[in-house]
Short mmCIF file of C-alpha atoms and ligand atoms in Angstrom, two decimals:
data_model
loop_
_atom_site.label_atom_id
_atom_site.label_comp_id
_atom_site.label_asym_id
_atom_site.label_seq_id
_atom_site.Cartn_x
_atom_site.Cartn_y
_atom_site.Cartn_z
CA MET A 736 0.00 0.00 0.00
CA ASN A 737 1.23 3.51 -0.82
CA VAL A 738 1.25 5.33 2.49
CA GLN A 739 2.74 8.54 1.19
CA ILE A 740 0.94 11.82 0.77
CA PRO A 741 0.25 12.76 -2.90
CA ARG A 742 2.80 15.07 -4.54
CA GLY A 743 2.07 18.76 -4.10
CA THR A 744 -0.16 18.32 -1.04
CA GLN A 745 0.64 18.70 2.63
CA ASP A 746 -0.63 17.67 6.04
CA ILE A 747 -1.22 20.56 8.38
CA LEU A 748 -0.17 19.08 11.71
CA PRO A 749 -1.55 20.47 14.99
CA GLU A 750 1.35 22.85 15.59
CA GLN A 751 0.96 24.35 12.10
CA ALA A 752 -2.84 24.23 12.33
CA ARG A 753 -2.64 26.66 15.27
CA LEU A 754 -0.96 29.15 12.96
CA TRP A 755 -3.51 28.46 10.23
CA GLN A 756 -6.39 29.13 12.64
CA TRP A 757 -4.75 32.30 13.86
CA ILE A 758 -4.33 33.52 10.28
CA GLU A 759 -7.87 32.52 9.29
CA ASN A 760 -9.23 34.51 12.23
CA LYS A 761 -7.17 37.58 11.32
CA VAL A 762 -8.28 37.38 7.70
CA LYS A 763 -11.94 37.11 8.72
CA GLU A 764 -11.66 39.97 11.24
CA VAL A 765 -10.26 42.33 8.61
CA THR A 766 -12.76 41.21 5.97
CA LYS A 767 -15.67 41.79 8.33
CA LYS A 768 -14.71 45.45 8.63
CA TYR A 769 -15.17 45.77 4.89
CA ARG A 770 -18.56 43.99 5.11
CA TYR A 771 -17.82 41.07 2.81
CA GLU A 772 -19.92 38.00 3.63
CA GLU A 773 -18.97 34.37 3.34
CA ILE A 774 -20.09 32.16 0.48
CA ARG A 775 -19.38 28.41 0.33
CA THR A 776 -19.57 26.74 -3.04
CA PRO A 777 -18.88 23.08 -3.90
CA ILE A 778 -15.33 21.76 -4.24
CA PHE A 779 -16.22 20.46 -7.71
CA GLU A 780 -18.23 22.01 -10.52
CA HIS A 781 -19.17 21.10 -14.07
CA THR A 782 -15.92 21.35 -16.06
CA GLU A 783 -17.55 23.86 -18.39
CA ILE A 784 -17.75 26.42 -15.56
CA PHE A 785 -13.95 26.72 -15.53
CA ALA A 786 -13.37 26.14 -19.24
CA ARG A 787 -15.72 29.02 -20.02
CA GLY A 788 -15.04 31.11 -16.94
CA VAL A 789 -11.27 30.94 -16.59
CA GLY A 790 -10.82 30.58 -20.36
CA ASP A 791 -9.82 27.62 -22.50
CA THR A 792 -6.55 29.14 -23.68
CA THR A 793 -5.19 29.44 -20.12
CA ASP A 794 -2.64 27.09 -18.60
CA ILE A 795 -5.10 26.38 -15.80
CA VAL A 796 -7.70 24.96 -18.18
CA GLN A 797 -5.32 23.42 -20.70
CA LYS A 798 -2.88 21.75 -18.34
CA GLU A 799 -3.76 22.02 -14.69
CA MET A 800 -7.29 20.86 -14.01
CA TYR A 801 -8.18 17.77 -12.01
CA SER A 802 -11.06 16.66 -14.20
CA PHE A 803 -13.01 13.42 -14.01
CA GLN A 804 -16.27 11.82 -14.97
CA ASP A 805 -18.60 10.73 -12.22
CA ARG A 806 -20.54 7.49 -12.37
CA GLY A 807 -23.35 9.28 -14.14
CA GLY A 808 -20.97 10.31 -16.94
CA ARG A 809 -20.89 14.01 -15.94
CA ASP A 810 -17.71 15.96 -16.65
CA LEU A 811 -16.61 17.48 -13.38
CA THR A 812 -13.51 19.35 -12.18
CA LEU A 813 -12.04 20.03 -8.75
CA ARG A 814 -12.10 23.82 -8.55
CA PRO A 815 -8.79 25.41 -9.56
CA GLU A 816 -9.97 28.84 -8.35
CA GLY A 817 -13.01 30.48 -6.80
CA THR A 818 -14.21 33.27 -9.07
CA ALA A 819 -15.97 31.13 -11.70
CA SER A 820 -17.86 29.22 -8.99
CA VAL A 821 -18.91 32.41 -7.22
CA VAL A 822 -20.16 33.94 -10.45
CA ARG A 823 -22.03 30.71 -11.27
CA SER A 824 -23.70 30.87 -7.87
CA PHE A 825 -24.40 34.61 -8.20
CA VAL A 826 -26.31 33.97 -11.43
CA GLU A 827 -27.98 30.74 -10.33
CA ASN A 828 -29.24 32.29 -7.10
CA LYS A 829 -30.21 35.56 -8.80
CA MET A 830 -28.16 37.61 -6.38
CA PHE A 831 -28.31 40.46 -8.87
CA GLY A 832 -31.88 40.93 -7.61
CA TYR A 833 -30.89 41.36 -3.94
CA PRO A 834 -31.73 44.81 -2.56
CA ASN A 835 -28.22 45.61 -1.30
CA GLN A 836 -25.79 46.02 -4.17
CA PRO A 837 -22.96 45.47 -4.77
CA ILE A 838 -22.88 41.91 -3.48
CA LYS A 839 -19.64 41.54 -1.50
CA LEU A 840 -18.57 37.95 -0.94
CA TYR A 841 -15.58 36.09 0.44
CA TYR A 842 -14.53 32.44 0.45
CA MET A 843 -11.78 30.35 1.92
CA GLY A 844 -11.04 26.78 0.97
CA PRO A 845 -8.93 24.31 -0.98
CA MET A 846 -8.24 24.75 -4.70
CA PHE A 847 -6.59 22.18 -6.99
CA ARG A 848 -4.14 22.69 -9.83
CA TYR A 849 -1.93 20.10 -11.46
CA GLU A 850 1.20 22.27 -11.36
CA ARG A 851 4.84 21.33 -10.92
CA PRO A 852 5.20 21.40 -7.15
CA GLN A 853 7.92 23.62 -5.70
CA SER A 854 8.29 25.97 -2.79
CA GLY A 855 5.10 28.07 -2.66
CA ARG A 856 3.40 26.02 -5.36
CA TYR A 857 1.14 23.15 -4.41
CA ARG A 858 -1.39 20.94 -6.14
CA GLN A 859 -3.83 21.51 -3.32
CA PHE A 860 -3.67 24.94 -1.71
CA VAL A 861 -6.04 27.10 0.29
CA GLN A 862 -7.25 30.32 -1.24
CA PHE A 863 -8.91 33.17 0.53
CA GLY A 864 -10.68 35.35 -2.01
CA VAL A 865 -13.22 38.15 -2.28
CA GLU A 866 -15.56 39.13 -5.08
CA ALA A 867 -17.55 42.38 -5.29
CA LEU A 868 -20.30 42.08 -7.89
CA GLY A 869 -22.52 44.87 -9.16
CA SER A 870 -20.44 48.03 -9.07
CA ALA A 871 -18.31 49.68 -11.74
CA ASP A 872 -17.11 52.39 -9.35
CA PRO A 873 -13.28 52.63 -9.36
CA ALA A 874 -13.55 53.25 -5.60
CA ILE A 875 -14.42 49.59 -5.13
CA ASP A 876 -11.28 48.60 -7.03
CA ALA A 877 -9.36 50.63 -4.46
CA GLU A 878 -11.37 49.04 -1.64
CA VAL A 879 -10.58 45.52 -2.81
CA ILE A 880 -6.87 46.32 -3.11
CA ALA A 881 -6.87 48.04 0.30
CA LEU A 882 -8.50 44.95 1.83
CA ALA A 883 -5.78 42.69 0.43
CA MET A 884 -3.07 45.00 1.77
CA ASP A 885 -4.80 45.24 5.17
CA ILE A 886 -4.92 41.46 5.45
CA TYR A 887 -1.17 41.18 4.94
CA LYS A 888 -0.50 43.98 7.42
CA SER A 889 -2.78 42.36 10.01
CA VAL A 890 -0.57 39.27 10.07
CA GLY A 891 2.54 41.41 10.51
CA LEU A 892 3.96 41.52 6.96
CA LYS A 893 5.88 44.63 5.95
CA ASN A 894 7.82 43.83 2.78
CA LEU A 895 5.06 44.13 0.23
CA ASN A 896 5.01 45.39 -3.35
CA LEU A 897 1.73 46.23 -4.98
CA VAL A 898 1.78 46.16 -8.78
CA ILE A 899 -1.20 47.38 -10.81
CA ASN A 900 -2.12 47.53 -14.47
CA SER A 901 -5.11 48.15 -16.67
CA LEU A 902 -6.16 45.80 -19.46
CA GLY A 903 -8.73 48.34 -20.64
CA ASP A 904 -12.31 47.81 -21.71
CA LYS A 905 -13.48 45.67 -24.62
CA GLU A 906 -12.71 48.30 -27.25
CA SER A 907 -9.18 48.95 -25.94
CA ARG A 908 -8.51 45.25 -25.67
CA LEU A 909 -9.56 44.62 -29.26
CA GLU A 910 -7.14 47.26 -30.54
CA HIS A 911 -4.36 45.89 -28.39
CA ARG A 912 -5.16 42.39 -29.59
CA GLU A 913 -4.67 43.43 -33.21
CA ALA A 914 -1.37 45.06 -32.33
CA LEU A 915 -0.20 41.91 -30.53
CA ILE A 916 -1.10 39.69 -33.49
CA ASN A 917 0.80 41.98 -35.86
CA HIS A 918 3.77 41.99 -33.50
CA PHE A 919 4.10 38.23 -33.02
CA LYS A 920 2.76 36.84 -36.31
CA PRO A 921 5.90 37.24 -38.48
CA ARG A 922 8.00 35.24 -36.01
CA ILE A 923 5.41 33.03 -34.32
CA GLY A 924 7.29 29.96 -35.62
CA GLU A 925 9.97 30.69 -32.99
CA PHE A 926 7.44 30.27 -30.18
CA CYS A 927 6.09 27.17 -28.43
CA LYS A 928 3.09 25.22 -29.75
CA ASP A 929 0.81 26.75 -27.11
CA CYS A 930 1.75 30.28 -28.13
CA GLN A 931 1.21 29.41 -31.78
CA SER A 932 -2.35 28.31 -31.08
CA ARG A 933 -2.85 31.34 -28.78
CA LEU A 934 -1.90 33.83 -31.51
CA GLU A 935 -5.37 34.05 -33.03
CA LYS A 936 -7.42 32.80 -30.09
CA ASN A 937 -5.96 34.97 -27.36
CA PRO A 938 -2.64 36.69 -28.11
CA LEU A 939 -2.54 38.33 -24.65
CA ARG A 940 -1.85 34.86 -23.23
CA ILE A 941 1.48 34.79 -25.13
CA LEU A 942 2.75 37.47 -22.74
CA ASP A 943 2.08 35.08 -19.88
CA CYS A 944 3.94 32.12 -21.44
CA LYS A 945 6.34 30.37 -19.07
CA VAL A 946 8.32 28.73 -21.92
CA ASP A 947 9.04 31.73 -24.12
CA ARG A 948 9.25 34.44 -21.50
CA ASP A 949 12.81 35.41 -22.52
CA HIS A 950 12.13 35.75 -26.26
CA GLU A 951 13.20 39.20 -27.50
CA LEU A 952 9.72 39.93 -28.90
CA MET A 953 8.31 39.76 -25.38
CA GLU A 954 10.16 42.89 -24.31
CA THR A 955 9.12 44.89 -27.35
CA ALA A 956 5.48 43.72 -27.38
CA PRO A 957 2.96 46.55 -27.64
CA SER A 958 1.94 47.82 -24.21
CA ILE A 959 -1.75 47.78 -23.35
CA LEU A 960 -1.37 51.17 -21.71
CA ASP A 961 -0.77 52.69 -25.18
CA TYR A 962 -4.09 51.29 -26.36
CA LEU A 963 -6.39 52.40 -23.56
CA ASN A 964 -9.29 54.49 -24.82
CA ASP A 965 -10.34 57.62 -22.92
CA ASP A 966 -12.86 55.83 -20.69
CA SER A 967 -10.34 53.17 -19.69
CA LYS A 968 -7.64 55.77 -19.09
CA GLU A 969 -9.95 57.79 -16.91
CA TYR A 970 -11.02 54.70 -14.99
CA PHE A 971 -7.43 53.67 -14.32
CA ALA A 972 -6.51 57.22 -13.29
CA LYS A 973 -9.37 57.22 -10.77
CA VAL A 974 -8.23 53.92 -9.25
CA GLN A 975 -4.74 55.39 -8.83
CA GLN A 976 -6.14 58.58 -7.38
CA TYR A 977 -8.04 56.59 -4.73
CA LEU A 978 -5.00 54.47 -3.91
CA ASP A 979 -2.91 57.65 -3.54
CA GLY A 980 -5.60 59.05 -1.25
CA LEU A 981 -5.42 55.93 0.90
CA GLY A 982 -1.63 56.21 1.08
CA ILE A 983 -1.20 52.83 -0.63
CA GLU A 984 2.02 52.67 -2.62
CA TYR A 985 2.12 50.85 -5.94
CA THR A 986 3.94 50.60 -9.23
CA VAL A 987 2.27 50.39 -12.62
CA ASP A 988 3.51 47.46 -14.69
CA SER A 989 2.04 47.18 -18.18
CA THR A 990 3.25 43.58 -18.49
CA LEU A 991 0.99 42.39 -15.68
CA VAL A 992 -1.58 40.40 -17.68
CA ARG A 993 -2.56 37.68 -15.15
CA GLY A 994 -3.07 34.03 -16.02
CA LEU A 995 -6.85 33.98 -16.32
CA ASP A 996 -8.91 35.17 -19.27
CA TYR A 997 -11.74 37.00 -17.57
CA TYR A 998 -9.88 40.17 -16.70
CA ASN A 999 -10.37 43.68 -18.04
CA GLN A 1000 -9.69 47.17 -16.66
CA THR A 1001 -7.85 46.95 -13.33
CA THR A 1002 -5.52 44.04 -12.57
CA PHE A 1003 -3.14 43.80 -9.63
CA GLU A 1004 -0.75 41.55 -7.77
CA ILE A 1005 0.95 41.84 -4.41
CA MET A 1006 4.48 40.47 -4.15
CA SER A 1007 6.69 39.80 -1.19
CA SER A 1008 9.95 41.72 -1.29
CA ALA A 1009 11.31 39.99 1.80
CA PRO A 1010 14.91 38.89 1.33
CA GLY A 1011 15.00 35.10 1.37
CA PHE A 1012 11.50 34.68 0.02
CA GLY A 1013 11.44 31.95 -2.64
CA ALA A 1014 11.46 32.33 -6.41
CA ILE A 1015 7.69 32.70 -6.63
CA THR A 1016 7.08 36.09 -5.09
CA THR A 1017 3.41 36.65 -5.96
CA LEU A 1018 1.31 36.46 -2.83
CA CYS A 1019 -1.99 37.58 -4.23
CA GLY A 1020 -3.64 38.37 -7.56
CA GLY A 1021 -6.86 39.89 -8.73
CA GLY A 1022 -8.67 42.25 -10.97
CA ARG A 1023 -11.85 43.30 -12.68
CA TYR A 1024 -13.93 40.89 -14.73
CA ASN A 1025 -16.80 42.92 -16.20
CA GLY A 1026 -18.65 40.61 -18.60
CA LEU A 1027 -18.18 37.34 -16.72
CA VAL A 1028 -21.68 37.40 -15.24
CA GLU A 1029 -23.16 37.78 -18.75
CA GLU A 1030 -20.97 34.87 -19.87
CA PHE A 1031 -22.78 32.75 -17.27
CA GLY A 1032 -26.20 33.89 -18.48
CA GLY A 1033 -26.78 36.70 -15.98
CA PRO A 1034 -27.56 40.37 -16.60
CA GLU A 1035 -24.78 42.88 -17.30
CA THR A 1036 -22.94 43.07 -13.96
CA PRO A 1037 -19.44 44.34 -13.31
CA GLY A 1038 -17.20 42.49 -10.87
CA ILE A 1039 -13.82 42.66 -9.19
CA GLY A 1040 -11.96 40.49 -6.71
CA PHE A 1041 -8.73 38.88 -5.68
CA ALA A 1042 -7.43 35.67 -4.19
CA LEU A 1043 -4.42 34.83 -2.07
CA SER A 1044 -3.15 31.54 -0.80
CA ILE A 1045 -2.58 30.94 2.87
CA GLU A 1046 0.48 28.81 2.00
CA ARG A 1047 2.27 31.76 0.39
CA LEU A 1048 1.15 34.08 3.16
CA ILE A 1049 2.76 31.72 5.68
CA ALA A 1050 5.91 31.52 3.53
CA ALA A 1051 6.10 35.33 3.59
CA MET A 1052 5.62 35.37 7.37
CA GLU A 1053 8.48 32.89 7.68
CA ALA A 1054 10.70 34.97 5.37
CA GLU A 1055 10.01 38.06 7.50
CA ASN A 1056 10.36 36.06 10.70
CA VAL A 1057 7.00 37.24 12.06
CA GLN A 1058 6.40 35.93 15.59
CA VAL A 1059 2.88 35.03 16.64
CA ASP A 1060 1.55 34.94 20.18
CA PHE A 1061 -0.92 32.10 20.37
CA ASP A 1062 -3.58 32.02 23.01
CA ASP A 1063 -2.94 28.40 23.92
CA GLN A 1064 -2.99 28.59 27.71
CA LEU A 1065 -4.37 25.68 29.63
CA ASP A 1066 -6.25 26.94 32.70
CA PHE A 1067 -6.18 23.72 34.72
CA TYR A 1068 -4.37 20.40 34.65
CA ILE A 1069 -5.66 17.80 37.06
CA VAL A 1070 -3.18 15.47 38.69
CA ALA A 1071 -5.14 12.60 40.20
CA LEU A 1072 -3.43 9.93 42.30
CA GLY A 1073 -5.23 6.66 43.08
CA ASP A 1074 -8.38 5.15 41.66
CA ALA A 1075 -10.93 7.11 43.68
CA ALA A 1076 -9.23 10.42 42.82
CA LYS A 1077 -9.07 9.50 39.15
CA ASP A 1078 -12.76 8.66 39.17
CA TYR A 1079 -13.50 11.97 40.85
CA SER A 1080 -11.42 13.90 38.33
CA VAL A 1081 -13.78 12.89 35.50
CA LYS A 1082 -16.53 14.98 37.07
CA LEU A 1083 -14.21 17.81 38.16
CA LEU A 1084 -12.83 18.12 34.65
CA ALA A 1085 -16.36 18.37 33.23
CA ASP A 1086 -17.31 21.00 35.85
CA LEU A 1087 -14.30 23.14 34.91
CA ARG A 1088 -15.05 22.91 31.20
CA ASN A 1089 -18.74 23.63 31.72
CA ASN A 1090 -17.72 26.79 33.55
CA GLY A 1091 -15.72 28.02 30.59
CA PHE A 1092 -12.22 26.89 31.58
CA THR A 1093 -9.79 24.91 29.47
CA ALA A 1094 -8.86 21.79 31.40
CA ASP A 1095 -7.10 18.49 30.86
CA ARG A 1096 -5.78 15.52 32.84
CA ASP A 1097 -3.48 12.53 32.56
CA TYR A 1098 -4.83 9.44 30.82
CA GLN A 1099 -1.64 7.38 30.84
CA ASP A 1100 -1.66 6.37 34.51
CA ARG A 1101 1.63 8.16 35.09
CA LYS A 1102 3.39 8.97 38.35
CA MET A 1103 2.95 12.38 39.98
CA LYS A 1104 6.27 13.70 38.68
CA ALA A 1105 5.50 12.76 35.08
CA GLN A 1106 2.05 14.32 35.37
CA MET A 1107 3.58 17.58 36.65
CA LYS A 1108 5.91 17.55 33.67
CA SER A 1109 2.94 17.22 31.33
CA ALA A 1110 1.28 20.17 33.05
CA ASN A 1111 4.40 22.22 32.42
CA ARG A 1112 4.66 21.19 28.80
CA LEU A 1113 1.03 22.09 28.23
CA ASN A 1114 1.57 25.53 29.76
CA ALA A 1115 -0.99 25.02 32.53
CA ASN A 1116 -1.79 28.01 34.74
CA TYR A 1117 -2.89 25.86 37.68
CA VAL A 1118 -2.42 22.24 38.64
CA VAL A 1119 -5.14 20.65 40.74
CA ILE A 1120 -3.77 17.81 42.82
CA ILE A 1121 -6.22 15.21 44.13
CA GLY A 1122 -4.99 12.35 46.28
CA GLU A 1123 -6.90 9.82 48.40
CA ASP A 1124 -6.34 11.85 51.61
CA GLU A 1125 -7.52 15.11 50.03
CA LEU A 1126 -10.57 13.41 48.66
CA GLU A 1127 -11.49 12.07 52.08
CA LYS A 1128 -11.15 15.55 53.56
CA GLY A 1129 -13.21 16.98 50.69
CA GLU A 1130 -10.47 19.26 49.42
CA VAL A 1131 -7.81 19.61 46.71
CA GLN A 1132 -4.39 21.22 46.45
CA VAL A 1133 -4.13 23.86 43.77
CA LYS A 1134 -0.70 24.96 42.60
CA ASN A 1135 -0.19 28.24 40.80
CA MET A 1136 2.41 27.26 38.22
CA GLN A 1137 3.71 30.78 37.78
CA SER A 1138 4.31 31.71 41.42
CA GLY A 1139 4.78 28.13 42.63
CA GLU A 1140 2.37 28.81 45.52
CA GLN A 1141 0.08 26.02 46.60
CA GLU A 1142 -3.17 26.25 48.56
CA GLU A 1143 -5.97 24.02 49.73
CA VAL A 1144 -9.43 24.59 48.34
CA LYS A 1145 -12.62 22.94 49.54
CA LEU A 1146 -14.19 20.81 46.83
CA SER A 1147 -17.65 22.16 47.64
CA GLU A 1148 -16.42 25.72 46.90
CA PHE A 1149 -13.89 24.86 44.23
CA ILE A 1150 -15.57 26.30 41.11
CA ASP A 1151 -16.66 29.52 42.91
CA VAL A 1152 -13.16 30.07 44.28
CA VAL A 1153 -11.30 29.51 41.03
CA LYS A 1154 -13.77 31.68 39.14
CA GLN A 1155 -12.66 34.58 41.34
CA TRP A 1156 -8.99 33.97 40.42
CA PHE A 1157 -9.81 34.45 36.78
CA ASN A 1158 -11.89 37.59 37.26
P1 HAM B 1588 -4.55 33.37 -9.39
O1 HAM B 1588 -3.54 34.41 -9.69
O2 HAM B 1588 -4.60 32.19 -10.27
O3 HAM B 1588 -5.95 34.11 -9.37
O4 HAM B 1588 -4.36 32.86 -7.92
C1 HAM B 1588 -4.41 33.77 -6.84
C2 HAM B 1588 -3.40 33.40 -5.78
O5 HAM B 1588 -3.55 32.04 -5.42
C3 HAM B 1588 -1.95 33.50 -6.21
O6 HAM B 1588 -1.48 34.82 -6.13
C4 HAM B 1588 -1.28 32.61 -5.17
O7 HAM B 1588 -1.17 33.28 -3.91
C5 HAM B 1588 -2.30 31.52 -5.00
N1 HAM B 1588 -1.94 30.34 -5.79
C6 HAM B 1588 -2.23 30.08 -7.08
N2 HAM B 1588 -1.74 28.88 -7.45
C7 HAM B 1588 -1.14 28.36 -6.35
C8 HAM B 1588 -0.44 27.14 -6.09
N3 HAM B 1588 -0.32 26.19 -7.01
N4 HAM B 1588 0.07 26.95 -4.84
C9 HAM B 1588 -0.08 27.90 -3.89
N5 HAM B 1588 -0.71 29.05 -4.09
C10 HAM B 1588 -1.25 29.30 -5.30
C11 HAM B 1588 -7.14 33.50 -9.11
O8 HAM B 1588 -7.26 32.38 -8.70
C12 HAM B 1588 -8.33 34.41 -9.29
N6 HAM B 1588 -9.55 33.62 -9.04
C13 HAM B 1588 -8.24 35.61 -8.38
C14 HAM B 1588 -9.41 36.53 -8.53
C15 HAM B 1588 -10.50 36.59 -7.75
N7 HAM B 1588 -9.56 37.41 -9.49
C16 HAM B 1588 -10.70 38.03 -9.33
N8 HAM B 1588 -11.30 37.53 -8.29
#
């Protein structure tokens, strides 16, 4: 039997899971301030959702999807990202009809991509993402970017680079598309097979090619920023104005095209600039996807969002050596000696927990010294010692592990007394 974990996946063991929970709480706290609400969609969808949503000329759809047929012969795919699913749900549940617009949603959960695993790149990874549907106000572009930056700051990251770009509206993109075709066509034979088939279908994707990224035509390719029409220019200027107003620093990079097809107007990525951070520096990516809701059969609805993976966020925290204070104190550890005391401790433990305390005891039948060691290892505030004698007298010894002081407490008053200590 193969007892190894599949390539590109990882177990989150309890010590790491504490950090994950801490991060998840931070992320949710920040997101709540911006009034984004949680949506949970299935882990798998009809393959078409991603082929149409993400775009069938993208690497994700062409090479990276975990697709399968179920027993009913349906073509299904483990979600490689969250936006297509959210838009599917938005249309299916007619959220465009809800009274409060825009609809501001967030999600957090595993995504699956058949990529070459390396540091910061997994085949199963956890994305946190937000989507704001129903507003074409550039202020919401700034809000979404500010939220992403706030999340990173809330976990203590400092070395961040925000890069923004505009892919323009439909009209600008069409003009740029023509220019790209004219630029690459004469020498397309020098490019990989994928790029050759992308030339007519989606020439913008060529700029995102991992194989030909060093070809000299890449550097001289026409910049989208030279093809923005007045509306798109104005829109992009407004986004920048709002970011300036919020004091959020950024650089404009016209080569930022993103790896998914649904983008137009604003796109952005946040990179880690921490020394020692791995080769893949992108922490987070997002942008506007006006037109995607229509693609899924809904009414004309603009949208913008981003997603980040918790794995890369953790890698950035490690690179910046961020220290986290976990609230993992154990209020009480019960040391019970002898059968009657052990029996009694079952009830005492339950009483403590029912009164809101964290409490634990020994289950290995160890000697007093070993039990005290456990209490220390578990960071217990107090150790409650129950022996046969104490039990007969109706009392317990309670040791304050910080001061080392020990006192007797009557069992009949125990909960009331300890409650006062914690007040
Ligand atoms: P994406 O750029 O494909 O965009 O992924 C967003 C983020 O997910 C990346 O910046 C990275 O942090 C993380 N990520 C992607 N692939 C992996 C991987 N193999 N291992 C670890 N982390 C990974 C999207 O997914 C869009 N849905 C974002 C979006 C939402 N755009 C608009 N709304």
